[in-house]
Short mmCIF file of C-alpha atoms and ligand atoms in Angstrom, two decimals:
data_model
loop_
_atom_site.label_atom_id
_atom_site.label_comp_id
_atom_site.label_asym_id
_atom_site.label_seq_id
_atom_site.Cartn_x
_atom_site.Cartn_y
_atom_site.Cartn_z
CA UNK A 13 -43.76 -253.47 -15.98
CA UNK A 14 -42.99 -256.34 -13.62
CA UNK A 15 -40.16 -257.45 -15.92
CA UNK A 16 -38.61 -253.95 -15.91
CA UNK A 17 -38.75 -253.81 -12.14
CA UNK A 18 -37.13 -257.21 -11.90
CA UNK A 19 -34.36 -256.12 -14.24
CA UNK A 20 -33.94 -252.88 -12.35
CA UNK A 21 -33.52 -254.61 -9.04
CA UNK A 22 -31.92 -257.99 -9.56
CA UNK A 23 -31.21 -258.30 -5.82
CA UNK A 24 -34.81 -257.68 -4.71
CA UNK A 25 -34.89 -260.96 -2.82
CA UNK A 26 -31.81 -260.01 -0.75
CA UNK A 27 -32.83 -258.40 2.56
CA UNK A 28 -31.21 -255.06 3.41
CA UNK A 29 -29.29 -254.95 6.65
CA UNK A 30 -29.14 -251.87 8.88
CA UNK A 31 -31.40 -249.75 6.67
CA UNK A 32 -32.50 -247.53 9.55
CA UNK A 33 -28.88 -246.53 10.14
CA UNK A 34 -28.33 -245.28 6.59
CA UNK A 35 -28.39 -241.53 6.05
CA UNK A 36 -31.57 -240.02 4.65
CA UNK A 37 -29.80 -239.44 1.31
CA UNK A 38 -28.69 -243.04 1.12
CA UNK A 39 -32.24 -244.19 1.82
CA UNK A 40 -33.68 -241.90 -0.85
CA UNK A 41 -31.11 -242.98 -3.43
CA UNK A 42 -31.66 -246.63 -2.72
CA UNK A 43 -35.45 -246.48 -2.70
CA UNK A 44 -35.74 -244.41 -5.87
CA UNK A 45 -33.20 -246.46 -7.80
CA UNK A 46 -34.66 -249.72 -6.62
CA UNK A 47 -38.37 -249.16 -7.22
CA UNK A 48 -38.84 -246.50 -9.90
CA UNK A 49 -38.42 -246.43 -13.66
CA UNK A 50 -37.54 -242.73 -13.58
CA UNK A 51 -35.49 -242.56 -10.40
CA UNK A 52 -34.47 -238.91 -10.94
CA UNK A 53 -38.14 -237.87 -11.05
CA UNK A 54 -39.03 -240.06 -8.07
CA UNK A 55 -36.23 -238.43 -6.08
CA UNK A 56 -37.30 -234.95 -7.16
CA UNK A 57 -40.83 -235.59 -5.85
CA UNK A 58 -39.49 -236.60 -2.45
CA UNK A 59 -37.14 -233.64 -2.24
CA UNK A 60 -39.80 -231.15 -3.30
CA UNK A 61 -41.88 -232.10 -0.25
CA UNK A 62 -39.06 -231.43 2.19
CA UNK A 63 -39.45 -228.34 4.33
CA UNK A 64 -37.14 -225.48 3.27
CA UNK A 65 -36.25 -224.77 6.91
CA UNK A 66 -33.66 -227.32 7.96
CA UNK A 67 -34.60 -227.40 11.66
CA UNK A 68 -38.29 -227.99 10.90
CA UNK A 69 -37.44 -230.76 8.46
CA UNK A 70 -35.15 -232.36 11.01
CA UNK A 71 -37.94 -232.24 13.59
CA UNK A 72 -40.26 -234.06 11.21
CA UNK A 73 -37.61 -236.61 10.32
CA UNK A 74 -37.15 -237.35 13.98
CA UNK A 75 -40.84 -238.12 14.57
CA UNK A 76 -40.47 -241.56 12.97
CA UNK A 77 -37.93 -244.05 11.69
CA UNK A 78 -36.87 -244.11 8.02
CA UNK A 79 -38.48 -240.76 7.20
CA UNK A 80 -37.69 -239.79 3.60
CA UNK A 81 -39.96 -236.77 3.07
CA UNK A 82 -43.24 -235.23 4.35
CA UNK A 83 -46.75 -236.27 3.45
CA UNK A 84 -49.00 -233.24 3.17
CA UNK A 85 -52.65 -232.97 4.12
CA UNK A 86 -54.47 -229.68 3.63
CA UNK A 87 -55.21 -227.76 6.82
CA UNK A 88 -58.60 -226.05 6.56
CA UNK A 89 -60.29 -223.80 9.07
CA UNK A 90 -63.96 -223.79 10.00
CA UNK A 91 -65.11 -220.55 11.65
CA UNK A 92 -68.39 -219.67 13.42
CA UNK A 93 -68.44 -222.50 15.92
CA UNK A 94 -70.18 -221.43 19.12
CA UNK A 95 -69.53 -223.91 21.91
CA UNK A 96 -70.95 -223.24 25.37
CA UNK A 97 -71.25 -219.59 24.39
CA UNK A 98 -67.62 -219.25 23.25
CA UNK A 99 -66.60 -218.70 19.64
CA UNK A 100 -64.07 -220.95 17.96
CA UNK A 101 -62.49 -221.45 14.58
CA UNK A 102 -61.69 -225.14 14.20
CA UNK A 103 -58.51 -226.43 12.52
CA UNK A 104 -59.22 -229.42 10.27
CA UNK A 105 -56.54 -231.53 8.58
CA UNK A 106 -58.27 -233.70 5.99
CA UNK A 107 -58.11 -234.62 2.33
CA UNK A 108 -61.85 -235.22 1.72
CA UNK A 109 -63.13 -232.26 -0.29
CA UNK A 110 -66.50 -231.61 1.32
CA UNK A 111 -65.72 -232.03 5.03
CA UNK A 112 -64.58 -228.51 5.93
CA UNK A 113 -67.39 -226.94 3.89
CA UNK A 114 -69.91 -229.15 5.69
CA UNK A 115 -68.48 -228.20 9.10
CA UNK A 116 -68.71 -224.51 8.19
CA UNK A 117 -72.34 -224.86 7.12
CA UNK A 118 -73.35 -226.67 10.28
CA UNK A 119 -71.43 -224.22 12.49
CA UNK A 120 -73.19 -221.26 10.92
CA UNK A 121 -76.58 -222.92 11.07
CA UNK A 122 -76.31 -223.68 14.79
CA UNK A 123 -74.55 -220.42 15.72
CA UNK A 124 -77.84 -218.62 15.09
CA UNK A 125 -79.65 -221.08 17.38
CA UNK A 126 -77.53 -220.83 20.51
CA UNK A 127 -74.64 -222.96 19.28
CA UNK A 128 -73.39 -226.27 20.63
CA UNK A 129 -73.59 -227.34 24.27
CA UNK A 130 -71.21 -229.93 25.66
CA UNK A 131 -70.45 -231.76 28.86
CA UNK A 132 -67.67 -234.04 30.00
CA UNK A 133 -69.13 -237.31 31.29
CA UNK A 134 -65.82 -238.77 32.47
CA UNK A 135 -62.06 -238.63 32.00
CA UNK A 136 -61.01 -242.02 33.29
CA UNK A 137 -58.46 -243.99 31.27
CA UNK A 138 -57.57 -247.63 31.84
CA UNK A 139 -54.99 -250.32 31.19
CA UNK A 140 -54.51 -253.99 31.98
CA UNK A 141 -51.82 -256.42 33.00
CA UNK A 142 -52.84 -259.70 31.40
CA UNK A 143 -51.53 -262.79 33.13
CA UNK A 144 -52.01 -266.51 33.68
CA UNK A 145 -52.20 -268.16 37.08
CA UNK A 146 -52.47 -271.91 37.49
CA UNK A 147 -53.18 -272.14 41.22
CA UNK A 148 -55.95 -271.67 43.72
CA UNK A 149 -57.89 -268.43 43.12
CA UNK A 150 -58.17 -267.73 46.84
CA UNK A 151 -54.40 -267.67 47.08
CA UNK A 152 -54.19 -265.26 44.18
CA UNK A 153 -56.69 -262.89 45.85
CA UNK A 154 -54.67 -263.08 49.07
CA UNK A 155 -51.48 -262.29 47.16
CA UNK A 156 -53.07 -259.12 45.73
CA UNK A 157 -54.58 -257.99 48.99
CA UNK A 158 -51.19 -258.32 50.66
CA UNK A 159 -49.20 -256.72 47.85
CA UNK A 160 -51.50 -254.04 46.42
CA UNK A 161 -49.63 -251.25 48.20
CA UNK A 162 -46.19 -252.50 47.08
CA UNK A 163 -47.42 -252.83 43.52
CA UNK A 164 -48.68 -249.24 43.52
CA UNK A 165 -45.53 -248.01 45.24
CA UNK A 166 -43.40 -249.47 42.46
CA UNK A 167 -44.67 -246.65 40.19
CA UNK A 168 -43.71 -243.89 42.62
CA UNK A 169 -40.89 -242.54 40.44
CA UNK A 170 -43.25 -241.74 37.58
CA UNK A 171 -46.53 -241.04 39.38
CA UNK A 172 -45.17 -238.25 41.59
CA UNK A 173 -45.30 -235.64 38.83
CA UNK A 174 -48.70 -236.74 37.60
CA UNK A 175 -50.04 -236.63 41.18
CA UNK A 176 -48.85 -233.02 41.49
CA UNK A 177 -50.89 -232.20 38.41
CA UNK A 178 -53.98 -233.86 39.90
CA UNK A 179 -53.72 -237.23 38.18
CA UNK A 180 -52.27 -240.69 38.78
CA UNK A 181 -53.52 -244.21 39.32
CA UNK A 182 -57.06 -244.09 40.69
CA UNK A 183 -57.75 -247.80 41.13
CA UNK A 184 -56.25 -251.26 40.79
CA UNK A 185 -58.46 -254.31 40.66
CA UNK A 186 -57.94 -258.04 40.16
CA UNK A 187 -60.31 -259.51 37.57
CA UNK A 188 -60.95 -263.21 37.12
CA UNK A 189 -61.23 -263.91 33.39
CA UNK A 190 -60.72 -267.66 33.64
CA UNK A 191 -64.23 -268.18 32.28
CA UNK A 192 -63.06 -266.82 28.88
CA UNK A 193 -59.56 -268.36 28.78
CA UNK A 194 -58.25 -271.04 31.17
CA UNK A 195 -56.13 -269.54 33.98
CA UNK A 196 -56.50 -266.00 32.58
CA UNK A 197 -56.62 -263.05 34.98
CA UNK A 198 -56.18 -259.30 34.72
CA UNK A 199 -55.02 -256.47 36.84
CA UNK A 200 -57.31 -253.70 35.66
CA UNK A 201 -56.01 -250.22 36.48
CA UNK A 202 -57.72 -246.88 36.07
CA UNK A 203 -55.91 -243.60 35.58
CA UNK A 204 -56.42 -239.86 35.45
CA UNK A 205 -53.90 -238.28 33.11
CA UNK A 206 -55.14 -234.65 33.26
CA UNK A 207 -53.95 -232.79 30.15
CA UNK A 208 -51.82 -235.51 28.65
CA UNK A 209 -53.26 -238.28 26.51
CA UNK A 210 -51.31 -240.46 28.90
CA UNK A 211 -50.30 -243.44 26.76
CA UNK A 212 -46.65 -243.38 27.85
CA UNK A 213 -47.55 -242.71 31.47
CA UNK A 214 -50.08 -245.55 31.59
CA UNK A 215 -47.87 -248.06 29.79
CA UNK A 216 -44.87 -247.20 31.98
CA UNK A 217 -46.95 -247.64 35.15
CA UNK A 218 -48.30 -250.97 33.91
CA UNK A 219 -44.84 -252.28 33.04
CA UNK A 220 -43.43 -251.27 36.43
CA UNK A 221 -46.30 -252.97 38.24
CA UNK A 222 -46.03 -256.08 36.07
CA UNK A 223 -42.34 -256.27 36.81
CA UNK A 224 -42.93 -255.94 40.54
CA UNK A 225 -45.71 -258.49 40.36
CA UNK A 226 -43.35 -260.98 38.68
CA UNK A 227 -40.73 -260.51 41.40
CA UNK A 228 -43.17 -260.65 44.30
CA UNK A 229 -45.06 -263.67 42.99
CA UNK A 230 -41.85 -265.66 42.35
CA UNK A 231 -40.95 -265.27 46.04
CA UNK A 232 -44.44 -265.62 47.51
CA UNK A 233 -44.34 -268.44 50.05
CA UNK A 234 -47.90 -269.66 49.47
CA UNK A 235 -47.31 -269.96 45.72
CA UNK A 236 -44.04 -271.79 46.32
CA UNK A 237 -45.69 -274.15 48.80
CA UNK A 238 -48.56 -274.90 46.38
CA UNK A 239 -46.19 -275.08 43.38
CA UNK A 240 -48.29 -272.62 41.40
CA UNK A 241 -47.00 -269.88 39.15
CA UNK A 242 -48.05 -266.55 37.79
CA UNK A 243 -47.00 -265.71 34.22
CA UNK A 244 -47.28 -262.16 32.90
CA UNK A 245 -48.41 -262.17 29.27
CA UNK A 246 -48.47 -258.43 28.53
CA UNK A 247 -49.18 -254.98 29.92
CA UNK A 248 -50.85 -252.30 27.82
CA UNK A 249 -53.38 -249.47 28.01
CA UNK A 250 -56.79 -250.00 26.51
CA UNK A 251 -58.26 -247.77 23.82
CA UNK A 252 -61.69 -248.90 24.96
CA UNK A 253 -62.67 -245.93 27.12
CA UNK A 254 -66.24 -246.31 28.38
CA UNK A 255 -65.56 -243.78 31.16
CA UNK A 256 -63.68 -241.13 29.18
CA UNK A 257 -66.70 -239.63 27.51
CA UNK A 258 -67.98 -236.35 26.18
CA UNK A 259 -71.45 -235.36 25.04
CA UNK A 260 -72.23 -232.64 22.49
CA UNK A 261 -75.76 -231.39 21.87
CA UNK A 262 -77.61 -228.97 19.62
CA UNK A 263 -81.25 -228.15 20.00
CA UNK A 264 -83.83 -225.63 18.88
CA UNK A 265 -87.62 -225.34 18.65
CA UNK A 266 -88.82 -227.60 15.85
CA UNK A 267 -90.45 -224.74 13.95
CA UNK A 268 -87.11 -222.90 13.87
CA UNK A 269 -85.48 -225.68 11.88
CA UNK A 270 -85.44 -223.48 8.81
CA UNK A 271 -83.00 -225.50 6.73
CA UNK A 272 -83.69 -223.56 3.55
CA UNK A 273 -85.17 -226.65 1.91
CA UNK A 274 -88.78 -227.07 0.80
CA UNK A 275 -90.00 -228.58 4.01
CA UNK A 276 -91.32 -227.31 7.30
CA UNK A 277 -89.28 -227.60 10.48
CA UNK A 278 -91.54 -230.42 11.62
CA UNK A 279 -91.14 -232.36 8.36
CA UNK A 280 -87.38 -231.90 8.45
CA UNK A 281 -87.15 -232.99 12.10
CA UNK A 282 -89.28 -236.09 11.42
CA UNK A 283 -87.16 -237.20 8.48
CA UNK A 284 -83.92 -236.40 10.33
CA UNK A 285 -84.95 -238.43 13.38
CA UNK A 286 -85.99 -241.27 11.09
CA UNK A 287 -82.56 -241.21 9.41
CA UNK A 288 -80.80 -241.39 12.79
CA UNK A 289 -83.10 -244.18 13.92
CA UNK A 290 -82.10 -246.17 10.83
CA UNK A 291 -78.45 -245.73 11.86
CA UNK A 292 -79.35 -246.84 15.39
CA UNK A 293 -81.04 -250.03 14.22
CA UNK A 294 -79.20 -250.99 11.04
CA UNK A 295 -75.44 -251.68 11.23
CA UNK A 296 -74.82 -251.19 7.48
CA UNK A 297 -76.08 -247.64 7.81
CA UNK A 298 -74.57 -247.12 11.28
CA UNK A 299 -71.02 -247.68 10.05
CA UNK A 300 -71.35 -245.02 7.34
CA UNK A 301 -73.22 -242.68 9.67
CA UNK A 302 -70.38 -242.98 12.20
CA UNK A 303 -67.79 -242.60 9.46
CA UNK A 304 -69.35 -239.21 8.77
CA UNK A 305 -68.96 -238.31 12.45
CA UNK A 306 -65.31 -239.40 12.33
CA UNK A 307 -64.73 -237.13 9.30
CA UNK A 308 -65.10 -234.18 11.65
CA UNK A 309 -63.50 -235.81 14.68
CA UNK A 310 -60.36 -237.09 12.93
CA UNK A 311 -59.76 -233.82 11.09
CA UNK A 312 -59.54 -231.87 14.36
CA UNK A 313 -57.73 -234.68 16.17
CA UNK A 314 -55.03 -234.74 13.47
CA UNK A 315 -54.74 -230.95 13.35
CA UNK A 316 -54.22 -230.90 17.12
CA UNK A 317 -51.54 -233.61 17.01
CA UNK A 318 -53.55 -236.34 18.71
CA UNK A 319 -53.74 -240.06 18.01
CA UNK A 320 -56.65 -240.52 15.60
CA UNK A 321 -56.20 -244.31 15.47
CA UNK A 322 -56.79 -244.50 19.22
CA UNK A 323 -59.83 -242.24 18.89
CA UNK A 324 -61.21 -244.31 16.00
CA UNK A 325 -60.74 -247.61 17.87
CA UNK A 326 -62.42 -246.23 21.00
CA UNK A 327 -65.30 -244.67 19.09
CA UNK A 328 -66.19 -247.88 17.26
CA UNK A 329 -65.96 -249.91 20.46
CA UNK A 330 -68.42 -247.44 21.98
CA UNK A 331 -70.72 -247.84 18.98
CA UNK A 332 -71.11 -251.51 19.83
CA UNK A 333 -71.58 -251.03 23.58
CA UNK A 334 -75.06 -252.55 23.57
CA UNK A 335 -73.91 -255.66 21.74
CA UNK A 336 -74.80 -254.47 18.24
CA UNK A 337 -73.03 -251.82 16.15
CA UNK A 338 -75.13 -248.67 16.29
CA UNK A 339 -75.15 -244.90 15.75
CA UNK A 340 -72.98 -242.78 18.05
CA UNK A 341 -75.52 -239.96 17.79
CA UNK A 342 -79.20 -239.76 18.53
CA UNK A 343 -81.99 -237.36 17.62
CA UNK A 344 -85.34 -236.79 19.25
CA UNK A 345 -88.02 -234.24 20.05
CA UNK A 346 -88.34 -233.05 23.60
CA UNK A 347 -91.02 -230.50 24.53
CA UNK A 348 -91.28 -229.24 20.94
CA UNK A 349 -87.52 -228.94 20.68
CA UNK A 350 -85.48 -230.84 18.16
CA UNK A 351 -82.47 -232.34 19.98
CA UNK A 352 -79.43 -233.87 18.30
CA UNK A 353 -76.73 -235.38 20.46
CA UNK A 354 -73.43 -237.22 20.19
CA UNK A 355 -71.76 -239.23 22.93
CA UNK A 356 -68.22 -240.34 22.20
CA UNK A 357 -65.15 -241.51 24.11
CA UNK A 358 -62.18 -239.23 23.43
CA UNK A 359 -58.73 -239.65 24.86
CA UNK A 360 -56.89 -236.47 23.95
CA UNK A 361 -53.90 -234.55 25.16
CA UNK A 362 -52.90 -230.92 25.05
CA UNK A 363 -49.46 -231.46 26.55
CA UNK A 364 -46.80 -233.96 25.52
CA UNK A 365 -46.62 -235.92 22.28
CA UNK A 366 -46.71 -233.84 19.12
CA UNK A 367 -48.62 -231.01 20.76
CA UNK A 368 -45.50 -229.09 21.76
CA UNK A 369 -43.37 -230.19 18.82
CA UNK A 370 -45.22 -229.88 15.54
CA UNK A 371 -45.28 -226.20 14.49
CA UNK A 372 -48.70 -226.45 12.83
CA UNK A 373 -50.15 -228.35 15.78
CA UNK A 374 -48.92 -225.57 18.08
CA UNK A 375 -50.49 -223.07 15.72
CA UNK A 376 -53.80 -224.93 15.73
CA UNK A 377 -53.79 -225.09 19.52
CA UNK A 378 -53.18 -221.36 19.74
CA UNK A 379 -56.00 -220.68 17.29
CA UNK A 380 -58.26 -222.68 19.62
CA UNK A 381 -57.09 -220.54 22.57
CA UNK A 382 -54.73 -223.24 23.97
CA UNK A 383 -57.50 -225.40 25.45
CA UNK A 384 -56.87 -227.95 28.18
CA UNK A 385 -57.65 -231.59 27.43
CA UNK A 386 -61.26 -231.36 28.65
CA UNK A 387 -61.97 -228.32 26.49
CA UNK A 388 -60.37 -230.02 23.50
CA UNK A 389 -62.56 -233.10 24.05
CA UNK A 390 -65.60 -230.83 23.83
CA UNK A 391 -64.39 -229.05 20.70
CA UNK A 392 -63.63 -232.34 18.96
CA UNK A 393 -67.01 -233.84 19.88
CA UNK A 394 -68.69 -230.77 18.42
CA UNK A 395 -66.77 -231.23 15.16
CA UNK A 396 -68.22 -234.75 15.00
CA UNK A 397 -71.78 -233.66 15.73
CA UNK A 398 -71.59 -230.78 13.23
CA UNK A 399 -70.31 -233.11 10.53
CA UNK A 400 -73.03 -235.65 11.26
CA UNK A 401 -75.70 -232.94 11.12
CA UNK A 402 -74.42 -231.63 7.79
CA UNK A 403 -74.24 -235.12 6.27
CA UNK A 404 -77.75 -236.14 7.36
CA UNK A 405 -79.17 -232.79 6.29
CA UNK A 406 -77.76 -233.33 2.79
CA UNK A 407 -78.77 -236.98 2.68
CA UNK A 408 -82.43 -236.31 3.50
CA UNK A 409 -82.74 -233.23 1.28
CA UNK A 410 -80.60 -232.65 -1.82
CA UNK A 411 -78.63 -235.93 -1.57
CA UNK A 412 -74.96 -236.07 -0.75
CA UNK A 413 -73.53 -235.95 -4.25
CA UNK A 414 -74.60 -232.39 -5.04
CA UNK A 415 -72.32 -230.77 -2.48
CA UNK A 416 -69.75 -233.52 -2.68
CA UNK A 417 -69.19 -233.35 -6.42
CA UNK A 418 -69.15 -229.55 -6.36
CA UNK A 419 -66.22 -229.77 -3.96
CA UNK A 420 -64.71 -232.63 -5.94
CA UNK A 421 -64.82 -230.59 -9.15
CA UNK A 422 -61.44 -229.01 -8.45
CA UNK A 423 -59.86 -232.41 -7.85
CA UNK A 424 -61.12 -233.61 -11.23
CA UNK A 425 -59.95 -230.41 -12.94
CA UNK A 426 -56.51 -230.79 -11.37
CA UNK A 427 -56.33 -234.45 -12.34
CA UNK A 428 -57.03 -233.40 -15.93
CA UNK A 429 -54.41 -230.62 -15.77
CA UNK A 430 -56.97 -227.87 -16.48
CA UNK A 431 -55.57 -224.36 -16.87
CA UNK A 432 -56.61 -221.57 -14.49
CA UNK A 433 -58.93 -220.16 -17.16
CA UNK A 434 -60.54 -223.56 -17.75
CA UNK A 435 -61.03 -223.96 -14.01
CA UNK A 436 -62.71 -220.58 -13.76
CA UNK A 437 -65.04 -221.38 -16.65
CA UNK A 438 -65.77 -224.88 -15.32
CA UNK A 439 -66.64 -223.60 -11.84
CA UNK A 440 -69.13 -221.14 -13.38
CA UNK A 441 -70.58 -223.77 -15.71
CA UNK A 442 -70.98 -226.50 -13.08
CA UNK A 443 -72.85 -224.18 -10.72
CA UNK A 444 -75.97 -225.32 -12.53
CA UNK A 445 -74.86 -228.65 -14.00
CA UNK A 446 -74.33 -232.04 -12.35
CA UNK A 447 -70.62 -232.77 -11.85
CA UNK A 448 -69.20 -236.08 -12.98
CA UNK A 449 -65.81 -237.17 -14.27
CA UNK A 450 -67.13 -237.57 -17.82
CA UNK A 451 -69.07 -234.28 -17.75
CA UNK A 452 -65.89 -232.45 -16.70
CA UNK A 453 -63.87 -234.27 -19.42
CA UNK A 454 -66.44 -233.25 -22.05
CA UNK A 455 -66.45 -229.69 -20.78
CA UNK A 456 -62.64 -229.45 -21.03
CA UNK A 457 -62.53 -230.89 -24.53
CA UNK A 458 -65.11 -228.37 -25.73
CA UNK A 459 -63.42 -225.49 -23.83
CA UNK A 460 -59.73 -225.95 -24.62
C1 MEV B 25 -68.76 -239.38 3.54
O1 MEV B 25 -67.39 -239.23 3.81
C2 MEV B 25 -69.57 -239.40 4.81
C3 MEV B 25 -71.04 -239.71 4.63
O2 MEV B 25 -71.22 -240.93 3.93
C4 MEV B 25 -71.63 -239.80 6.02
C5 MEV B 25 -73.06 -240.28 6.06
O3 MEV B 25 -73.48 -241.02 5.15
O4 MEV B 25 -73.74 -239.95 7.05
C6 MEV B 25 -71.73 -238.65 3.83
#
């Protein structure tokens, strides 16, 4: 195989110049001829995933550089979510077979018990200008006291609009970090970005301030007299968002925890709380536990055109807030009520970014009733809590594989090119049989 490739592309070691400027066709021809044995087939696959409507395809191509086709994820919907008394159907973009089914189950279960309750605990975003200063700290403090207003004023051109919408820069603070790195300081800024996720706004503000800071410090008499200098290293928002938090909760009387399994509400609650406590205390379990939460969170975040990498990074930073990686959710009994709760930082936008551009994102937003950013934070947190509930419920009762493999059955059947009739028969057969790759293979060979 390696030999063939080498023969096929004798100039592999030569770097391509100006690739991004080639037309999409040129890129496709080059890539398929260069890297594939059957280049015609490789090209056909790419073309078959293009959108038939030219303007939609062009929109997608313009999202990123070097786009050569689209990469599909299924969009599922999960109805029956009751959040603060309002009904929602959640859009979920995800490839993992059991996630939407699990969300649906949890939504239905809690809908009959008053649904999900949520509250926003904060919406503050932040960013830092990281810099080095080699002089007297007192001088540096004086410089900031004297120039704080000018630094903030330097962002006027871009903060005006945000201020009109109720947002902007809410604080600017000098932090001495020279105990962690010699001469290292930060300007730590906090922001309110209302309905936008705010990454571009925050980064633009930081860069303007950093620029102004460079100019002002170079001409600051006290620094010149003391021969000290201030060097900007970088300016960037932080995805660590300890004050941009949402909490989602479900609760019901313990004896109403009728999960349909062979245990009383009290037994179920006890085992459930134990399972969450294990995730609180044991990092190996906590990571998987939180991954289950992110199954629900990411699916809605992607469907609503938000940045799931930012959400992931922030969530895991929050999970380690007490110095040890732990569960993002907690479960307990309070006055004979079972309570299950998730607290998670979520930086989401409902304006800007992909939200107004991607047709399916717009569709998802409309299905959710065009929520503002705070409402979307609450919906997304609920998706995480629901997913976590469904996963733990399976884990402590039937085990996860039963539901998982049932959902995975179709993937295996498709991998093995089963006909529609074989699929129908297999689905009926595996209702009562354990699903595994070999069991499905055997079934297909005995049911041609
Ligand atoms: C699988 O994608 C997610 C789970 O592992 C989550 C969990 O273990 O809680 C089922």
